[in-house]
PDB file of C-alpha atoms and ligand atoms in Angstrom:
ATOM      1  CA  MET H   1      -9.649 -13.097  71.015  1.00  0.00           C
ATOM      2  CA  SER H   2      -6.009 -13.093  72.114  1.00  0.00           C
ATOM      3  CA  ARG H   3      -3.569 -15.692  70.811  1.00  0.00           C
ATOM      4  CA  THR H   4      -3.465 -17.209  74.288  1.00  0.00           C
ATOM      5  CA  ALA H   5      -7.260 -17.595  74.327  1.00  0.00           C
ATOM      6  CA  ILE H   6      -7.277 -19.105  70.830  1.00  0.00           C
ATOM      7  CA  LEU H   7      -4.561 -21.583  71.806  1.00  0.00           C
ATOM      8  CA  ARG H   8      -6.558 -22.537  74.895  1.00  0.00           C
ATOM      9  CA  GLN H   9      -9.624 -23.138  72.721  1.00  0.00           C
ATOM     10  CA  MET H  10      -7.547 -25.154  70.236  1.00  0.00           C
ATOM     11  CA  GLN H  11      -6.152 -27.270  73.083  1.00  0.00           C
ATOM     12  CA  ALA H  12      -9.735 -28.004  74.189  1.00  0.00           C
ATOM     13  CA  ASP H  13     -10.893 -28.767  70.622  1.00  0.00           C
ATOM     14  CA  LEU H  14      -7.870 -30.997  70.063  1.00  0.00           C
ATOM     15  CA  GLN H  15      -8.970 -33.279  72.904  1.00  0.00           C
ATOM     16  CA  GLN H  16     -12.037 -34.143  70.767  1.00  0.00           C
ATOM     17  CA  CYS H  17      -9.977 -34.881  67.638  1.00  0.00           C
ATOM     18  CA  ARG H  18     -10.693 -38.254  65.989  1.00  0.00           C
ATOM     19  CA  ARG H  19      -8.950 -37.584  62.690  1.00  0.00           C
ATOM     20  CA  CYS H  20      -6.700 -40.666  62.969  1.00  0.00           C
ATOM     21  CA  GLY H  21      -6.279 -43.848  64.968  1.00  0.00           C
ATOM     22  CA  LEU H  22      -3.775 -42.348  67.402  1.00  0.00           C
ATOM     23  CA  CYS H  23      -6.691 -40.882  69.356  1.00  0.00           C
ATOM     24  CA  GLN H  24      -7.504 -44.393  70.609  1.00  0.00           C
ATOM     25  CA  GLY H  25      -4.318 -44.781  72.621  1.00  0.00           C
ATOM     26  CA  ARG H  26      -3.853 -41.277  73.959  1.00  0.00           C
ATOM     27  CA  THR H  27      -4.262 -39.998  77.486  1.00  0.00           C
ATOM     28  CA  GLN H  28      -4.063 -36.382  76.334  1.00  0.00           C
ATOM     29  CA  ALA H  29      -3.472 -34.798  72.967  1.00  0.00           C
ATOM     30  CA  VAL H  30      -0.612 -32.297  73.137  1.00  0.00           C
ATOM     31  CA  LEU H  31      -1.047 -29.063  71.204  1.00  0.00           C
ATOM     32  CA  GLY H  32       2.156 -27.299  72.197  1.00  0.00           C
ATOM     33  CA  ALA H  33       3.555 -24.922  74.774  1.00  0.00           C
ATOM     34  CA  GLY H  34       5.472 -21.708  75.013  1.00  0.00           C
ATOM     35  CA  VAL H  35       5.140 -18.051  74.195  1.00  0.00           C
ATOM     36  CA  PRO H  36       2.151 -17.405  71.907  1.00  0.00           C
ATOM     37  CA  ASN H  37       3.711 -14.429  70.117  1.00  0.00           C
ATOM     38  CA  SER H  38       7.182 -15.901  69.702  1.00  0.00           C
ATOM     39  CA  ARG H  39       9.117 -15.498  66.458  1.00  0.00           C
ATOM     40  CA  ILE H  40      10.402 -19.081  66.676  1.00  0.00           C
ATOM     41  CA  VAL H  41       8.455 -22.323  66.552  1.00  0.00           C
ATOM     42  CA  ILE H  42      10.232 -25.597  67.279  1.00  0.00           C
ATOM     43  CA  VAL H  43       8.657 -28.715  65.797  1.00  0.00           C
ATOM     44  CA  GLY H  44       9.368 -32.210  67.116  1.00  0.00           C
ATOM     45  CA  GLU H  45       7.913 -35.578  66.223  1.00  0.00           C
ATOM     46  CA  GLY H  46       5.137 -36.483  68.627  1.00  0.00           C
ATOM     47  CA  PRO H  47       4.375 -36.930  72.311  1.00  0.00           C
ATOM     48  CA  GLY H  48       6.087 -39.704  74.236  1.00  0.00           C
ATOM     49  CA  ARG H  49       4.876 -41.264  77.470  1.00  0.00           C
ATOM     50  CA  ASN H  50       5.549 -38.238  79.702  1.00  0.00           C
ATOM     51  CA  GLU H  51       4.059 -35.781  77.232  1.00  0.00           C
ATOM     52  CA  ASP H  52       0.953 -37.953  76.824  1.00  0.00           C
ATOM     53  CA  GLU H  53       0.502 -38.031  80.597  1.00  0.00           C
ATOM     54  CA  GLN H  54       1.166 -34.335  81.220  1.00  0.00           C
ATOM     55  CA  GLY H  55      -0.367 -32.844  78.075  1.00  0.00           C
ATOM     56  CA  LYS H  56       2.778 -30.814  77.354  1.00  0.00           C
ATOM     57  CA  PRO H  57       5.453 -31.229  74.678  1.00  0.00           C
ATOM     58  CA  PHE H  58       9.036 -32.224  75.424  1.00  0.00           C
ATOM     59  CA  VAL H  59       8.799 -32.749  79.180  1.00  0.00           C
ATOM     60  CA  GLY H  60      10.677 -36.067  79.383  1.00  0.00           C
ATOM     61  CA  ARG H  61      14.420 -36.650  79.255  1.00  0.00           C
ATOM     62  CA  SER H  62      14.868 -35.457  75.687  1.00  0.00           C
ATOM     63  CA  GLY H  63      12.760 -32.386  76.433  1.00  0.00           C
ATOM     64  CA  GLN H  64      14.923 -31.501  79.399  1.00  0.00           C
ATOM     65  CA  LEU H  65      18.002 -31.820  77.226  1.00  0.00           C
ATOM     66  CA  LEU H  66      16.382 -29.659  74.546  1.00  0.00           C
ATOM     67  CA  ASP H  67      15.534 -26.986  77.141  1.00  0.00           C
ATOM     68  CA  ARG H  68      19.128 -26.935  78.403  1.00  0.00           C
ATOM     69  CA  MET H  69      20.557 -26.677  74.906  1.00  0.00           C
ATOM     70  CA  LEU H  70      18.143 -23.883  73.970  1.00  0.00           C
ATOM     71  CA  GLU H  71      18.965 -21.977  77.173  1.00  0.00           C
ATOM     72  CA  GLU H  72      22.621 -21.971  76.171  1.00  0.00           C
ATOM     73  CA  VAL H  73      21.798 -19.849  73.137  1.00  0.00           C
ATOM     74  CA  GLY H  74      19.252 -17.608  74.883  1.00  0.00           C
ATOM     75  CA  LEU H  75      16.115 -19.458  73.776  1.00  0.00           C
ATOM     76  CA  SER H  76      13.413 -20.778  76.062  1.00  0.00           C
ATOM     77  CA  ARG H  77       9.764 -21.777  75.961  1.00  0.00           C
ATOM     78  CA  ASN H  78       9.253 -19.412  78.898  1.00  0.00           C
ATOM     79  CA  LYS H  79      10.702 -16.459  77.038  1.00  0.00           C
ATOM     80  CA  ASN H  80      10.728 -16.540  73.259  1.00  0.00           C
ATOM     81  CA  VAL H  81       9.875 -19.931  71.747  1.00  0.00           C
ATOM     82  CA  PHE H  82       6.770 -22.032  71.073  1.00  0.00           C
ATOM     83  CA  ILE H  83       7.221 -25.827  70.899  1.00  0.00           C
ATOM     84  CA  THR H  84       4.937 -28.286  69.148  1.00  0.00           C
ATOM     85  CA  ASN H  85       5.053 -31.607  67.293  1.00  0.00           C
ATOM     86  CA  ILE H  86       4.167 -33.078  63.912  1.00  0.00           C
ATOM     87  CA  VAL H  87       1.559 -35.368  65.500  1.00  0.00           C
ATOM     88  CA  LYS H  88      -0.354 -34.362  68.595  1.00  0.00           C
ATOM     89  CA  CYS H  89      -1.071 -37.831  70.014  1.00  0.00           C
ATOM     90  CA  ARG H  90       1.404 -40.438  71.190  1.00  0.00           C
ATOM     91  CA  PRO H  91       2.072 -43.242  68.727  1.00  0.00           C
ATOM     92  CA  PRO H  92       1.930 -46.673  70.422  1.00  0.00           C
ATOM     93  CA  GLU H  93       5.299 -47.773  71.849  1.00  0.00           C
ATOM     94  CA  ASN H  94       6.713 -44.487  70.504  1.00  0.00           C
ATOM     95  CA  ARG H  95       6.850 -45.848  66.960  1.00  0.00           C
ATOM     96  CA  ASP H  96       7.267 -43.373  64.099  1.00  0.00           C
ATOM     97  CA  PRO H  97       4.019 -41.663  63.154  1.00  0.00           C
ATOM     98  CA  GLN H  98       2.660 -43.101  59.892  1.00  0.00           C
ATOM     99  CA  PRO H  99       2.137 -40.968  56.764  1.00  0.00           C
ATOM    100  CA  GLU H 100      -1.655 -41.061  57.112  1.00  0.00           C
ATOM    101  CA  GLU H 101      -1.417 -39.958  60.767  1.00  0.00           C
ATOM    102  CA  ILE H 102       0.943 -37.134  59.837  1.00  0.00           C
ATOM    103  CA  ALA H 103      -1.387 -36.054  57.034  1.00  0.00           C
ATOM    104  CA  ALA H 104      -4.462 -36.187  59.267  1.00  0.00           C
ATOM    105  CA  CYS H 105      -2.746 -34.104  61.938  1.00  0.00           C
ATOM    106  CA  ARG H 106      -1.367 -31.471  59.573  1.00  0.00           C
ATOM    107  CA  VAL H 107      -4.385 -29.173  60.027  1.00  0.00           C
ATOM    108  CA  TRP H 108      -3.395 -28.627  63.656  1.00  0.00           C
ATOM    109  CA  LEU H 109       0.175 -27.714  62.795  1.00  0.00           C
ATOM    110  CA  ASP H 110      -1.006 -25.406  60.034  1.00  0.00           C
ATOM    111  CA  GLN H 111      -3.398 -23.673  62.443  1.00  0.00           C
ATOM    112  CA  ILE H 112      -0.627 -23.195  64.991  1.00  0.00           C
ATOM    113  CA  LEU H 113       1.736 -21.768  62.374  1.00  0.00           C
ATOM    114  CA  ALA H 114      -0.985 -19.469  61.019  1.00  0.00           C
ATOM    115  CA  LEU H 115      -1.777 -18.211  64.510  1.00  0.00           C
ATOM    116  CA  ILE H 116       1.750 -17.712  65.809  1.00  0.00           C
ATOM    117  CA  ASP H 117       3.124 -16.708  62.399  1.00  0.00           C
ATOM    118  CA  PRO H 118       6.775 -17.309  63.314  1.00  0.00           C
ATOM    119  CA  LYS H 119       9.736 -15.946  61.350  1.00  0.00           C
ATOM    120  CA  VAL H 120      11.740 -19.106  62.071  1.00  0.00           C
ATOM    121  CA  ILE H 121      10.897 -22.802  62.282  1.00  0.00           C
ATOM    122  CA  LEU H 122      13.386 -25.225  63.806  1.00  0.00           C
ATOM    123  CA  CYS H 123      12.684 -28.872  62.987  1.00  0.00           C
ATOM    124  CA  VAL H 124      14.151 -31.255  65.520  1.00  0.00           C
ATOM    125  CA  GLY H 125      14.591 -34.710  64.056  1.00  0.00           C
ATOM    126  CA  ARG H 126      13.904 -36.500  60.809  1.00  0.00           C
ATOM    127  CA  ILE H 127      10.110 -36.666  61.015  1.00  0.00           C
ATOM    128  CA  ALA H 128       9.685 -32.888  61.341  1.00  0.00           C
ATOM    129  CA  ALA H 129      12.438 -32.204  58.822  1.00  0.00           C
ATOM    130  CA  THR H 130      10.924 -34.449  56.137  1.00  0.00           C
ATOM    131  CA  GLN H 131       7.621 -32.601  56.524  1.00  0.00           C
ATOM    132  CA  LEU H 132       8.847 -29.016  56.697  1.00  0.00           C
ATOM    133  CA  PHE H 133      12.397 -28.922  55.318  1.00  0.00           C
ATOM    134  CA  ASP H 134      13.135 -31.611  52.701  1.00  0.00           C
ATOM    135  CA  PRO H 135      11.230 -34.870  52.057  1.00  0.00           C
ATOM    136  CA  HIS H 136      14.565 -36.641  51.585  1.00  0.00           C
ATOM    137  CA  PHE H 137      16.191 -35.083  54.653  1.00  0.00           C
ATOM    138  CA  ARG H 138      19.378 -36.774  55.897  1.00  0.00           C
ATOM    139  CA  VAL H 139      20.305 -35.400  59.284  1.00  0.00           C
ATOM    140  CA  THR H 140      24.038 -36.048  59.198  1.00  0.00           C
ATOM    141  CA  ARG H 141      24.325 -34.248  55.844  1.00  0.00           C
ATOM    142  CA  GLN H 142      21.772 -31.466  56.145  1.00  0.00           C
ATOM    143  CA  HIS H 143      21.584 -30.486  59.821  1.00  0.00           C
ATOM    144  CA  GLY H 144      22.129 -26.773  60.280  1.00  0.00           C
ATOM    145  CA  GLU H 145      21.199 -25.896  56.693  1.00  0.00           C
ATOM    146  CA  THR H 146      18.502 -23.297  56.226  1.00  0.00           C
ATOM    147  CA  ARG H 147      15.861 -22.635  53.594  1.00  0.00           C
ATOM    148  CA  GLN H 148      12.871 -20.409  53.057  1.00  0.00           C
ATOM    149  CA  LEU H 149       9.351 -21.814  53.299  1.00  0.00           C
ATOM    150  CA  ASP H 150       6.345 -19.524  52.906  1.00  0.00           C
ATOM    151  CA  GLY H 151       8.460 -16.537  53.882  1.00  0.00           C
ATOM    152  CA  ARG H 152       9.908 -18.273  56.927  1.00  0.00           C
ATOM    153  CA  LEU H 153      13.436 -19.391  57.655  1.00  0.00           C
ATOM    154  CA  VAL H 154      13.499 -23.135  58.301  1.00  0.00           C
ATOM    155  CA  MET H 155      16.392 -25.029  59.850  1.00  0.00           C
ATOM    156  CA  ALA H 156      16.544 -28.716  60.703  1.00  0.00           C
ATOM    157  CA  THR H 157      18.723 -30.324  63.317  1.00  0.00           C
ATOM    158  CA  PHE H 158      19.030 -33.491  65.389  1.00  0.00           C
ATOM    159  CA  HIS H 159      16.307 -34.766  67.685  1.00  0.00           C
ATOM    160  CA  PRO H 160      17.428 -34.542  71.317  1.00  0.00           C
ATOM    161  CA  ALA H 161      16.606 -38.249  71.727  1.00  0.00           C
ATOM    162  CA  ALA H 162      19.272 -38.940  69.087  1.00  0.00           C
ATOM    163  CA  ILE H 163      21.761 -36.946  71.165  1.00  0.00           C
ATOM    164  CA  LEU H 164      20.872 -39.039  74.231  1.00  0.00           C
ATOM    165  CA  ARG H 165      21.501 -42.204  72.213  1.00  0.00           C
ATOM    166  CA  ASN H 166      24.611 -40.866  70.544  1.00  0.00           C
ATOM    167  CA  PRO H 167      26.295 -38.049  72.524  1.00  0.00           C
ATOM    168  CA  SER H 168      28.854 -37.529  69.760  1.00  0.00           C
ATOM    169  CA  TYR H 169      26.124 -35.627  67.847  1.00  0.00           C
ATOM    170  CA  LYS H 170      25.770 -33.067  70.630  1.00  0.00           C
ATOM    171  CA  GLU H 171      28.444 -30.677  69.407  1.00  0.00           C
ATOM    172  CA  MET H 172      26.868 -30.581  65.958  1.00  0.00           C
ATOM    173  CA  MET H 173      23.462 -29.741  67.391  1.00  0.00           C
ATOM    174  CA  GLU H 174      25.016 -27.071  69.609  1.00  0.00           C
ATOM    175  CA  ALA H 175      26.657 -25.525  66.552  1.00  0.00           C
ATOM    176  CA  ASP H 176      23.308 -25.547  64.699  1.00  0.00           C
ATOM    177  CA  LEU H 177      21.606 -23.790  67.609  1.00  0.00           C
ATOM    178  CA  ARG H 178      24.379 -21.199  67.824  1.00  0.00           C
ATOM    179  CA  LYS H 179      24.001 -20.534  64.097  1.00  0.00           C
ATOM    180  CA  LEU H 180      20.238 -20.179  64.514  1.00  0.00           C
ATOM    181  CA  ALA H 181      20.615 -17.790  67.441  1.00  0.00           C
ATOM    182  CA  GLN H 182      23.065 -15.699  65.430  1.00  0.00           C
ATOM    183  CA  LEU H 183      20.707 -15.487  62.435  1.00  0.00           C
ATOM    184  CA  ILE H 184      17.924 -14.436  64.778  1.00  0.00           C
ATOM    185  CA  GLU H 185      20.088 -11.804  66.398  1.00  0.00           C
ATOM    186  CA  GLU H 186      21.358 -10.411  63.082  1.00  0.00           C
ATOM    187  CA  ASP H 187      17.789 -10.072  61.935  1.00  0.00           C
ATOM    188  CA  GLY H 188      16.689  -8.388  65.182  1.00  0.00           C
ATOM    189  CA  MET H 189      13.901 -10.942  65.448  1.00  0.00           C
ATOM    190  CA  LEU H 190      13.592 -11.254  69.205  1.00  0.00           C
TER     191      LEU H 190
HETATM  192  N1  URA M 201       9.802 -36.133  71.424  1.00  0.00           N
HETATM  193  C1  URA M 201       9.159 -35.347  70.557  1.00  0.00           C
HETATM  194  O1  URA M 201       9.439 -35.351  69.365  1.00  0.00           O
HETATM  195  N2  URA M 201       8.231 -34.552  71.018  1.00  0.00           N
HETATM  196  C2  URA M 201       7.903 -34.474  72.297  1.00  0.00           C
HETATM  197  O2  URA M 201       7.030 -33.705  72.639  1.00  0.00           O
HETATM  198  C3  URA M 201       8.600 -35.312  73.186  1.00  0.00           C
HETATM  199  C4  URA M 201       9.545 -36.133  72.738  1.00  0.00           C
END
């Protein structure tokens, strides 16, 4: 089966998931979107209202900002990136996902990472960064740093929603994305 077919099957299976309480409030569970054989996976927090309605990650205001910022460094979910989230169902009122929800949902993220097998993971925001980068992650201190995890390069940066709330962070996130794009280019990853 091709990666695309497996992702389609996973998306269907995910709609049956009852591993945590978030399933009760969802319209659709959101697996992810983008290029199935990309070298880069971007991991956000969880679906918001728009994502829950449309079944796709990062389609609301913060997603549009993320797309624009990625485009500026030559990255795009239509070309060379796959985007997913730590939890696949919308937390009520967009609250932070709880540790037990994150733990219950981890199997889906692990399956996605095993299937796509990216060289690079970019965590956007604290929730993804505490799971995949550093449990004590502090964004203002550690954004743009990189480390190795299971043979992959991991970087963590701001969540685009934080940029919308506080535009003074935008330049720092842009610099992180430029650094990431440069590392990717040096490595001939795309
Ligand atoms: N915020 C996220 O973290 N993920 C989405 O998919 C949308 C908004």
